[in-house]
């Protein structure tokens, strides 16, 4: 029974002949099969994991051995299907060779069309079909398979295993409807043009041809493709007993429904729609391969009963010429394959959800929000980091996590930057969040919008990474870099000071050789010493911070030693530390050197008394340096200008003020320094400057 699966007519007065032998006395078979390459559905949802479709150029050309083997296989299937079964006015209702042809082109590529053409010609010739009709039917079979394969190959979402709704739909539309329909039109039109049928017979014959090929494609193509995929997997042995039981029970039920095997007692309940129960069972439990295999078994048993006029479809040939059987099998196949595809996608979704659940509970905090930024889900890492519970987070927007601007150590972000939790594109930024305990901590936030098939944003995924440790490491790195920089700067200042001291030694040696130049050389030595003092102080402190009191004492000490004149520096014990701006350190040192040296020259050396005092200035944040020596200020402005010309040239343009007064026998000069030349330490603790 299994080999004689197609009905062919010997004396055909009916207006149609199917896809096999098409005419009285001529046994022929036609296989129409749309060829296609394996393409994988790119599921839009996050729970669908599409396989990667290989590029069309990656299909290796079929070898000659493969082409010959495919042609022989096609001949075996087509020959078994076209074994004559004498039925009044009808031919093939099920053409498995058309489904095999489509599978061959899907698996082997366009070159398999040659195997289909050769196999069809040889099969028809073996059954005595005239050459002209054999060529027409073979070309129709090849055209059907090639067109269907081309259409399916153009669909990037098609899956060769037909294990998804998309794959089943594309197979039905492109293979069964377009491909098989084209083959039927080509074949029936060829018969019409060759004069084998009349114009009145053309439409019924084309319809019958299409019905047989479409049902063959719907059943055999997914069977071959899913069987090939099954061979590449590990067999599910735990399903074998259940599958065997389902097949045996279905076989027994089909015997009772579609043959005269049952007794009169079962006749009232032997209804073909009981098979939907078995198809549902297998579709849910056994997948696409098991479902299509069971459909093929039911189709063969129902076809046998139809041709023998027994069972449920006993009157179908006489009443509707087989349309009842065909429509029943198409509906049963679509239901079973759709249910199997649905369950397969459900299993993939469950697997993807398990993976997503594991990935969701990662070490980084994750929030899922809707399109309005309302939190729908939060993982344990976020709850642990923030201190909130699930109930305290759900239903709120992420804005409540932000720390207030006054509680953040960094500069507050621009308006709207830290409050936009619904961006149109991916967004990354650093924010300050506040834990439930009130503690603020830095967070690196990544916002990723999730879009649907129409590119509309439906959800947002927020990744919140606590970067406290990273911030501390960055601060430590910067501190180390600053320490290294300060060390290098100090070393540079120290070397400059040593070089300047070498210059002063050379000047002193020059002074010994030329006593007449003692005064000018000493003055130059004093200026170089003042500069060396600056670099010496900068080489012994950090961040170029030169304290004003240290500079005054160092310059005064150098002049005291050089000119052999006592200089008394008075710094109050309550003095606040103030520092000289690094850019003004050298000019201030030279100014102090000139002023103190001027005091020594004009009365200080002769009287052996020069007094310097540091005290508060006339305005807040200012410091006044008072230099006094016995003597009088010059009466004429020209003399005064000549003595203090260098001072006027070196004096900073802002933050300095110099006044001269005569107090009895003492010439007093007040030098007031204020920001930006100096700045007072932020600490208010009085200490020696």
XYZ file of C-alpha atoms in Angstrom:
689
model
C 0.000 0.000 0.000
C 2.802 2.404 0.829
C 4.338 2.289 -2.655
C 1.147 3.041 -4.542
C 0.470 6.451 -3.199
C -0.705 8.234 -6.334
C -3.743 7.653 -8.367
C -3.483 7.600 -12.106
C -6.138 6.907 -14.699
C -6.106 4.542 -17.486
C -9.284 5.484 -19.236
C -9.588 9.161 -18.372
C -12.663 10.869 -19.711
C -12.584 13.429 -16.935
C -11.354 16.890 -17.799
C -8.280 16.715 -15.586
C -5.214 14.648 -15.111
C -2.976 15.298 -12.142
C 0.691 15.651 -11.777
C 1.472 12.071 -12.600
C 0.210 10.189 -15.653
C -2.061 12.699 -17.254
C -4.010 10.937 -20.003
C -5.627 7.647 -20.929
C -3.064 5.093 -21.759
C -0.211 7.375 -20.753
C 1.362 6.958 -17.386
C 3.238 10.096 -16.563
C 4.437 11.946 -13.545
C 5.327 15.500 -13.017
C 7.158 16.893 -10.041
C 6.895 20.595 -9.435
C 9.081 21.829 -6.710
C 10.192 25.328 -5.769
C 13.814 25.218 -4.880
C 15.255 27.188 -2.031
C 18.332 27.582 0.014
C 18.427 27.368 3.771
C 17.621 30.774 5.105
C 17.043 31.388 8.765
C 14.301 33.481 10.269
C 15.583 36.593 11.925
C 13.029 36.721 14.680
C 12.238 40.258 15.796
C 11.607 39.425 19.408
C 14.321 39.080 22.029
C 13.235 35.503 22.739
C 13.823 34.326 19.173
C 17.299 33.121 18.353
C 17.661 32.970 14.581
C 20.245 30.842 12.908
C 22.654 32.680 10.701
C 21.820 32.245 7.061
C 24.872 31.386 4.979
C 25.428 33.672 2.025
C 24.124 32.408 -1.264
C 27.614 32.123 -2.620
C 28.545 29.751 0.215
C 26.499 26.856 -1.226
C 29.023 24.543 -2.792
C 28.113 23.411 -6.300
C 26.596 19.941 -6.459
C 29.096 17.319 -7.589
C 28.266 14.978 -10.494
C 27.824 12.072 -8.095
C 25.312 14.090 -6.090
C 23.412 15.040 -9.250
C 23.188 11.424 -10.372
C 22.109 10.246 -6.898
C 19.438 12.963 -6.752
C 18.108 11.962 -10.190
C 17.916 8.280 -9.180
C 16.145 9.160 -5.924
C 13.673 11.284 -7.822
C 13.026 8.398 -10.253
C 12.340 5.968 -7.390
C 9.842 8.282 -5.680
C 8.158 9.359 -8.916
C 7.994 5.793 -10.226
C 6.427 4.469 -7.025
C 3.929 7.308 -7.017
C 2.826 6.796 -10.629
C 2.023 3.084 -10.355
C -1.316 2.847 -12.090
C -4.414 2.598 -10.001
C -7.482 2.446 -12.178
C -9.968 4.949 -10.941
C -12.752 6.432 -12.899
C -11.651 9.746 -14.350
C -9.016 10.693 -11.772
C -5.271 10.813 -11.495
C -2.789 11.814 -8.759
C -4.155 13.478 -5.619
C -0.777 13.398 -3.853
C 2.500 13.912 -5.730
C 5.431 13.259 -3.360
C 7.977 13.763 -6.143
C 7.123 17.480 -6.293
C 7.963 17.842 -2.611
C 11.195 15.888 -3.106
C 12.189 18.163 -5.985
C 11.762 21.255 -3.842
C 13.812 19.714 -1.046
C 16.587 18.798 -3.489
C 16.845 22.350 -4.780
C 16.770 23.755 -1.257
C 19.578 21.482 -0.140
C 21.687 21.238 -3.276
C 21.208 24.566 -4.982
C 20.018 25.497 -8.483
C 22.132 22.801 -10.189
C 19.768 20.187 -8.743
C 17.232 21.355 -11.337
C 19.152 19.202 -13.829
C 18.544 16.140 -11.642
C 14.843 16.937 -11.436
C 14.594 17.357 -15.195
C 16.517 14.158 -15.955
C 14.698 12.112 -13.325
C 11.316 13.267 -14.558
C 12.141 12.506 -18.203
C 13.458 9.045 -17.380
C 10.454 8.226 -15.195
C 7.961 9.300 -17.831
C 9.868 7.446 -20.543
C 9.930 4.282 -18.423
C 6.137 4.415 -18.153
C 5.650 4.815 -21.872
C 4.755 8.455 -22.028
C 5.158 9.945 -25.516
C 8.267 12.110 -25.872
C 6.412 15.372 -26.447
C 4.246 14.923 -23.343
C 7.225 13.724 -21.313
C 9.142 16.886 -22.194
C 6.155 19.082 -21.301
C 5.663 17.440 -17.896
C 9.400 17.369 -17.120
C 9.760 21.041 -17.966
C 6.723 21.853 -15.855
C 8.207 19.973 -12.890
C 11.556 21.735 -13.295
C 9.966 25.161 -13.688
C 7.845 24.639 -10.591
C 10.816 23.588 -8.482
C 13.133 26.301 -9.803
C 10.657 29.132 -9.367
C 9.706 28.039 -5.879
C 13.361 27.649 -4.894
C 14.221 31.078 -6.261
C 11.359 32.735 -4.397
C 12.215 31.054 -1.116
C 15.905 31.780 -1.526
C 15.097 35.470 -1.771
C 13.454 35.428 1.655
C 16.138 35.957 4.338
C 13.729 34.841 7.066
C 13.010 31.409 5.570
C 14.227 28.451 7.595
C 14.933 25.219 5.811
C 13.650 23.152 8.723
C 10.262 24.913 8.415
C 10.148 24.916 12.207
C 8.670 28.401 12.526
C 5.460 30.096 11.492
C 7.421 32.195 9.037
C 8.976 29.127 7.415
C 5.626 27.325 7.126
C 3.942 30.386 5.679
C 6.661 30.974 3.100
C 6.675 27.316 2.102
C 2.912 27.353 1.601
C 2.838 30.649 -0.312
C 5.989 30.384 -2.428
C 6.178 26.609 -2.803
C 2.618 25.325 -2.742
C 0.805 28.283 -4.260
C 3.218 30.057 -6.601
C 5.645 27.277 -7.496
C 3.126 24.450 -7.836
C 0.641 26.782 -9.521
C 3.223 27.816 -12.104
C 4.109 24.209 -12.831
C 0.445 23.314 -13.272
C -0.118 26.232 -15.634
C 2.968 25.378 -17.695
C 2.071 21.692 -17.954
C -1.604 22.148 -18.715
C -0.836 24.908 -21.220
C 1.631 22.590 -22.956
C -0.996 19.899 -23.197
C -3.451 22.432 -24.573
C -1.033 23.659 -27.209
C -0.086 20.114 -28.185
C -3.750 19.273 -28.758
C -3.978 16.612 -26.057
C -6.839 18.423 -24.283
C -9.480 20.933 -25.291
C -9.986 24.427 -23.997
C -12.847 23.273 -21.778
C -10.597 20.751 -20.060
C -7.703 23.109 -19.436
C -8.863 24.806 -16.201
C -9.987 21.602 -14.385
C -6.804 19.809 -15.440
C -4.613 22.721 -14.221
C -6.490 22.765 -10.898
C -6.049 19.007 -10.380
C -2.395 19.271 -11.332
C -1.857 22.071 -8.806
C -3.705 20.219 -6.045
C -1.503 17.130 -6.329
C 1.755 19.058 -6.477
C 0.783 21.466 -3.664
C -0.114 18.634 -1.292
C 3.116 16.826 -2.159
C 5.163 19.950 -1.412
C 3.271 20.621 1.807
C 3.966 17.106 3.143
C 7.197 15.830 1.614
C 9.380 18.963 1.534
C 9.319 19.653 5.303
C 9.689 15.906 5.942
C 12.939 15.753 3.943
C 14.303 19.004 5.353
C 13.464 18.253 8.982
C 14.788 14.691 8.578
C 18.115 16.080 7.357
C 18.202 18.460 10.308
C 17.365 15.605 12.640
C 20.361 13.642 11.388
C 22.619 16.530 12.375
C 21.373 16.441 15.960
C 21.572 14.028 18.777
C 18.533 11.787 18.720
C 16.073 12.370 21.520
C 15.881 8.821 22.739
C 13.450 9.601 25.517
C 10.874 10.580 22.849
C 11.123 7.338 20.883
C 8.678 5.260 23.011
C 6.136 8.062 23.052
C 6.489 8.591 19.300
C 6.136 4.877 18.577
C 2.959 4.724 20.674
C 1.487 7.765 18.893
C 2.250 6.299 15.461
C 0.788 2.874 16.307
C -2.407 4.331 17.751
C -2.780 6.666 14.775
C -2.228 3.804 12.332
C -4.880 1.682 14.010
C -7.320 4.607 14.136
C -6.745 5.359 10.432
C -7.445 1.717 9.572
C -10.756 2.052 11.310
C -11.527 5.403 9.683
C -10.302 5.037 6.093
C -10.729 1.310 5.273
C -13.277 -1.446 5.633
C -11.202 -3.018 8.384
C -13.583 -1.943 11.154
C -16.908 -3.537 12.048
C -20.358 -2.090 11.717
C -20.202 -1.150 15.385
C -17.501 1.458 14.730
C -19.014 2.901 11.565
C -20.983 5.700 13.316
C -17.890 7.005 15.147
C -15.218 6.368 12.482
C -14.808 10.050 11.671
C -11.690 11.481 10.005
C -11.585 14.409 12.396
C -10.409 12.131 15.211
C -6.990 12.365 13.592
C -6.747 15.982 14.777
C -6.303 14.618 18.307
C -3.291 12.563 17.272
C -1.812 15.424 15.264
C -2.214 17.709 18.273
C -0.472 15.170 20.503
C 2.456 14.722 18.127
C 2.689 18.436 17.259
C 3.025 19.363 20.922
C 5.426 16.610 21.894
C 7.476 15.442 18.902
C 8.307 18.512 16.852
C 8.159 19.196 13.131
C 9.774 15.949 11.955
C 7.447 13.725 13.961
C 4.416 15.773 12.953
C 5.119 15.728 9.213
C 5.953 12.037 9.336
C 2.593 11.288 10.953
C 0.850 13.512 8.402
C 2.426 11.530 5.573
C 1.264 8.261 7.130
C -2.289 9.588 7.499
C -2.211 10.945 3.939
C -1.215 7.532 2.527
C -3.860 5.661 4.495
C -6.555 8.184 3.631
C -5.490 8.133 -0.031
C -5.666 4.333 -0.121
C -9.166 4.384 1.329
C -10.199 7.067 -1.134
C -8.983 5.131 -4.154
C -10.532 1.892 -2.844
C -13.788 3.719 -2.017
C -13.783 2.565 1.592
C -13.996 4.390 4.879
C -14.585 8.060 5.454
C -13.785 9.174 1.883
C -15.501 6.258 0.145
C -17.751 8.566 -1.912
C -15.259 11.394 -2.354
C -14.047 10.409 -5.815
C -17.507 10.075 -7.214
C -18.879 13.126 -5.432
C -16.104 15.728 -5.623
C -13.400 13.900 -7.596
C -11.085 13.840 -4.591
C -11.420 17.420 -3.390
C -12.698 16.303 0.015
C -9.589 14.211 0.630
C -7.289 16.985 -0.606
C -8.889 19.755 1.468
C -8.928 17.502 4.541
C -5.209 16.773 4.244
C -4.305 20.415 3.571
C -6.231 21.592 6.638
C -4.837 18.785 8.806
C -1.296 19.543 7.606
C -1.551 23.260 8.218
C -2.954 22.712 11.709
C -0.328 20.142 12.637
C 2.633 22.067 11.215
C 1.452 25.351 12.733
C 1.034 23.733 16.139
C 4.476 22.146 15.888
C 6.044 25.465 14.861
C 4.261 27.232 17.699
C 5.499 24.750 20.269
C 9.030 24.919 18.837
C 9.012 28.681 19.171
C 7.656 28.359 22.695
C 10.531 26.062 23.582
C 13.024 28.478 22.071
C 11.426 31.327 23.952
C 11.603 29.439 27.245
C 15.267 28.664 26.613
C 15.934 32.283 25.713
C 14.073 33.432 28.807
C 16.193 31.162 30.985
C 19.327 32.631 29.464
C 17.926 36.158 29.816
C 17.025 35.484 33.452
C 20.568 34.334 34.174
C 22.019 37.328 32.327
C 19.616 39.683 34.119
C 20.944 38.619 37.501
C 24.469 39.751 36.670
C 26.874 41.693 38.840
C 25.765 45.030 37.400
C 22.545 46.703 38.413
C 19.786 46.446 35.816
C 16.444 48.192 35.559
C 13.711 47.544 32.987
C 11.328 50.444 32.399
C 8.454 51.063 30.052
C 8.384 53.794 27.415
C 7.513 56.375 30.107
C 10.526 55.363 32.247
C 8.381 53.631 34.865
C 10.426 50.833 36.443
C 8.994 47.386 35.707
C 11.771 45.140 36.996
C 15.010 45.425 38.973
C 17.659 42.788 39.537
C 19.214 41.793 42.825
C 22.521 43.529 42.127
C 20.767 46.873 41.878
C 18.699 46.238 44.994
C 21.816 45.243 46.929
C 23.758 48.307 45.777
C 20.970 50.832 46.360
C 19.536 49.328 49.533
C 15.969 49.492 48.264
C 13.517 46.602 48.101
C 11.676 45.470 44.990
C 8.409 46.978 46.201
C 10.058 50.361 46.841
C 11.417 50.531 43.288
C 8.692 49.162 41.032
C 6.269 51.708 39.651
C 8.627 54.659 40.135
C 10.893 56.447 37.674
C 14.691 56.355 38.103
C 14.757 60.059 39.002
C 14.375 59.255 42.700
C 17.789 57.593 42.630
C 19.625 60.802 41.706
C 21.531 62.540 44.474
C 20.765 66.258 44.958
C 23.316 68.566 43.277
C 24.536 69.979 46.566
C 25.451 66.457 47.759
C 27.677 65.629 44.782
C 31.399 66.465 44.836
C 31.497 67.077 41.102
C 30.125 69.965 39.141
C 26.371 69.477 38.620
C 25.415 68.427 35.075
C 23.697 70.755 32.676
C 19.956 71.171 32.903
C 18.128 68.070 31.764
C 21.256 65.978 31.290
C 20.825 63.828 34.376
C 17.022 63.712 34.312
C 16.413 62.313 30.830
C 15.707 58.611 31.306
C 13.871 58.254 27.976
C 16.441 58.978 25.251
C 15.794 58.201 21.605
C 19.213 56.549 21.209
C 21.676 54.697 23.406
C 23.078 56.947 26.091
C 25.998 56.627 28.506
C 26.900 59.023 31.278
C 28.187 59.305 34.832
C 25.744 60.216 37.577
C 25.665 60.489 41.323
C 23.043 58.335 42.983
C 21.891 58.185 46.566
C 21.392 54.939 48.425
C 18.462 54.381 50.710
C 20.783 55.129 53.639
C 21.510 58.583 52.198
C 25.036 57.816 51.029
C 25.946 59.172 47.612
C 28.017 57.135 45.196
C 29.105 57.516 41.556
C 27.323 55.402 38.939
C 28.011 54.795 35.263
C 24.598 54.646 33.595
C 23.840 53.073 30.220
C 20.344 53.560 28.768
C 19.346 51.356 25.849
C 15.929 51.758 24.195
C 14.106 48.598 23.089
C 12.086 48.934 19.876
C 9.320 46.865 18.335
C 8.897 45.830 14.706
C 7.745 49.334 13.800
C 10.798 50.972 15.415
C 8.706 52.342 18.265
C 10.326 52.433 21.691
C 8.540 50.075 24.072
C 11.017 49.667 26.943
C 14.327 50.893 28.275
C 17.147 48.865 29.783
C 19.227 50.740 32.352
C 22.604 49.356 33.357
C 23.893 50.921 36.580
C 27.520 50.246 37.481
C 28.876 51.373 40.832
C 32.197 53.033 39.961
C 33.211 53.963 43.501
C 36.246 51.703 43.338
C 37.107 52.958 39.875
C 36.845 56.544 41.082
C 39.103 55.807 44.029
C 41.586 54.108 41.746
C 41.479 57.082 39.407
C 42.078 59.462 42.292
C 44.978 57.330 43.490
C 46.412 57.310 39.988
C 46.131 61.068 39.742
C 47.712 61.472 43.182
C 50.627 59.286 42.116
C 51.036 61.255 38.900
C 50.941 64.500 40.852
C 53.536 63.172 43.291
C 55.789 62.139 40.416
C 55.347 65.519 38.782
C 56.149 67.379 41.978
C 59.230 65.241 42.469
C 60.432 66.058 38.968
C 59.676 69.764 39.412
C 61.503 69.861 42.714
C 64.490 68.166 41.118
C 64.487 70.749 38.323
C 64.356 73.642 40.827
C 67.089 72.051 42.877
C 69.372 71.762 39.853
C 68.657 75.352 38.797
C 69.535 76.525 42.312
C 72.801 74.571 42.220
C 73.689 76.071 38.866
C 72.944 79.570 40.114
C 75.112 78.948 43.131
C 77.857 77.926 40.743
C 77.383 81.239 38.917
C 77.655 83.093 42.223
C 80.886 81.260 42.962
C 82.285 82.356 39.633
C 81.237 85.953 40.349
C 82.942 85.859 43.744
C 86.127 84.593 42.109
C 85.849 87.475 39.642
C 85.388 89.859 42.578
C 88.665 88.684 44.139
C 90.515 89.301 40.884
C 88.988 92.748 40.312
C 88.523 94.544 43.664
C 87.499 97.727 41.872
C 84.304 95.960 40.694
C 83.390 94.816 44.186
C 80.214 96.882 44.420
C 78.644 96.008 41.034
C 79.649 92.383 41.345
C 78.086 92.117 44.798
C 74.911 93.647 43.442
C 74.778 91.070 40.647
C 75.546 88.291 43.136
C 72.627 89.505 45.248
C 70.246 89.370 42.317
C 71.386 85.908 41.301
C 71.103 84.828 44.934
C 67.511 86.045 45.067
C 66.655 83.936 42.037
C 68.494 80.959 43.515
C 66.519 81.417 46.710
C 63.272 81.077 44.789
C 64.342 77.837 43.132
C 65.732 76.554 46.403
C 62.412 77.136 48.139
C 60.446 75.639 45.247
C 62.719 72.624 45.260
C 62.011 71.965 48.927
C 58.203 72.408 48.834
C 55.331 70.892 46.878
C 53.282 72.406 44.074
C 55.655 75.436 43.733
C 54.266 76.890 46.949
C 56.789 79.492 48.171
C 55.911 81.078 51.499
C 56.402 84.825 51.651
C 58.086 84.795 55.053
C 60.587 82.159 53.919
C 61.431 84.216 50.852
C 61.942 87.418 52.860
C 64.181 85.657 55.381
C 66.224 83.914 52.672
C 66.791 87.112 50.649
C 67.627 89.087 53.769
C 70.005 86.374 54.945
C 71.853 86.371 51.651
C 72.300 90.166 51.654
C 73.304 90.103 55.300
C 76.068 87.608 54.555
C 77.171 89.298 51.347
C 77.300 92.888 52.702
C 78.204 92.037 56.276
C 75.244 93.993 57.609
C 72.834 92.715 60.316
C 69.250 92.539 59.080
C 66.471 91.830 61.560
C 63.291 90.212 60.210
C 60.229 90.377 62.474
C 57.439 87.877 61.742
C 54.671 87.810 64.385
C 53.905 84.443 65.971
C 50.255 84.740 65.005
C 51.103 85.178 61.368
C 48.995 83.344 58.808
C 50.748 81.397 56.078
C 50.605 83.111 52.725
C 52.153 81.939 49.482
C 53.410 83.696 46.408
C 51.879 82.909 43.059
C 54.489 80.823 41.167
C 54.454 83.145 38.150
C 55.325 86.163 40.380
C 57.892 84.451 42.622
C 61.044 85.545 40.722
C 59.927 89.203 40.216
C 58.972 89.488 43.911
C 62.316 88.006 44.955
C 64.226 90.515 42.791
C 62.095 93.395 44.115
C 62.802 92.365 47.721
C 66.516 92.033 46.906
C 66.646 95.549 45.456
C 64.682 97.131 48.311
C 66.700 95.428 51.070
C 69.987 96.127 49.256
C 68.937 99.791 48.855
C 68.321 99.963 52.603
C 71.748 98.467 53.265
C 73.518 100.871 50.937
C 71.792 104.017 52.200
C 72.478 103.924 55.904
C 72.004 100.330 56.887
C 75.598 99.286 56.409
C 77.053 102.382 58.003
C 74.758 102.121 61.013
C 74.736 98.325 60.963
C 70.987 98.232 61.361
C 68.246 97.233 58.876
C 64.815 96.188 60.110
C 62.137 94.246 58.232
C 58.657 93.550 59.561
C 55.736 91.546 58.139
C 52.216 92.511 59.166
C 48.659 92.771 57.876
C 47.984 95.050 54.948
C 45.437 97.794 54.600
C 42.886 95.478 52.941
C 41.677 91.937 53.571
C 43.980 89.268 52.192
C 46.934 91.678 51.832
C 50.350 91.557 53.521
C 52.589 94.547 54.151
C 56.376 94.314 54.307
C 58.043 97.260 56.112
C 61.746 97.875 55.436
C 63.437 100.544 57.625
C 67.005 101.803 57.794
C 68.721 104.785 59.445
C 68.885 107.651 56.972
C 66.772 109.907 54.854
C 65.068 109.551 51.558
C 66.618 111.526 48.704
C 65.184 114.984 48.318
C 65.071 114.978 44.514
C 62.816 112.671 42.428
C 65.687 111.982 40.023
C 67.814 110.454 42.748
C 64.849 108.452 44.017
C 64.025 107.176 40.558
C 67.584 106.185 39.898
C 67.765 104.066 43.060
C 64.432 102.309 42.574
C 64.297 102.081 38.765
C 64.812 98.321 38.668
C 62.141 97.900 41.338
C 59.619 99.832 39.277
C 60.420 97.700 36.234
C 60.028 94.405 38.106
C 57.006 95.360 40.197
C 53.878 93.307 39.270
C 51.239 95.506 37.689
C 48.455 94.238 39.946
C 48.413 93.317 43.603
C 51.374 95.501 44.687
C 51.681 98.944 46.197
C 54.785 100.711 47.486
C 54.929 103.820 49.693
C 57.844 105.693 51.346
C 57.708 107.654 54.580
C 60.282 109.408 56.769
C 59.958 108.688 60.453
C 62.507 110.816 62.253
C 65.940 109.472 61.452
C 64.552 106.360 59.766
C 63.701 105.910 56.104
C 60.740 103.563 55.964
C 59.351 101.771 52.892
C 56.016 99.914 52.891
C 55.543 97.198 50.238
C 51.994 95.856 50.204
C 51.280 92.590 48.391
C 47.743 91.408 47.677
C 46.058 88.865 45.398
C 46.781 87.822 42.717
C 50.449 88.174 43.710
C 49.904 86.284 46.969
C 47.132 84.235 48.489
C 46.372 83.317 52.074
C 45.984 79.660 53.011
C 42.372 78.484 53.326
C 43.120 77.298 56.828
C 42.517 79.991 59.433
C 44.838 78.433 61.953
C 47.476 81.044 62.886
C 51.023 79.853 62.549
C 54.380 81.201 61.628
C 54.506 82.149 57.989
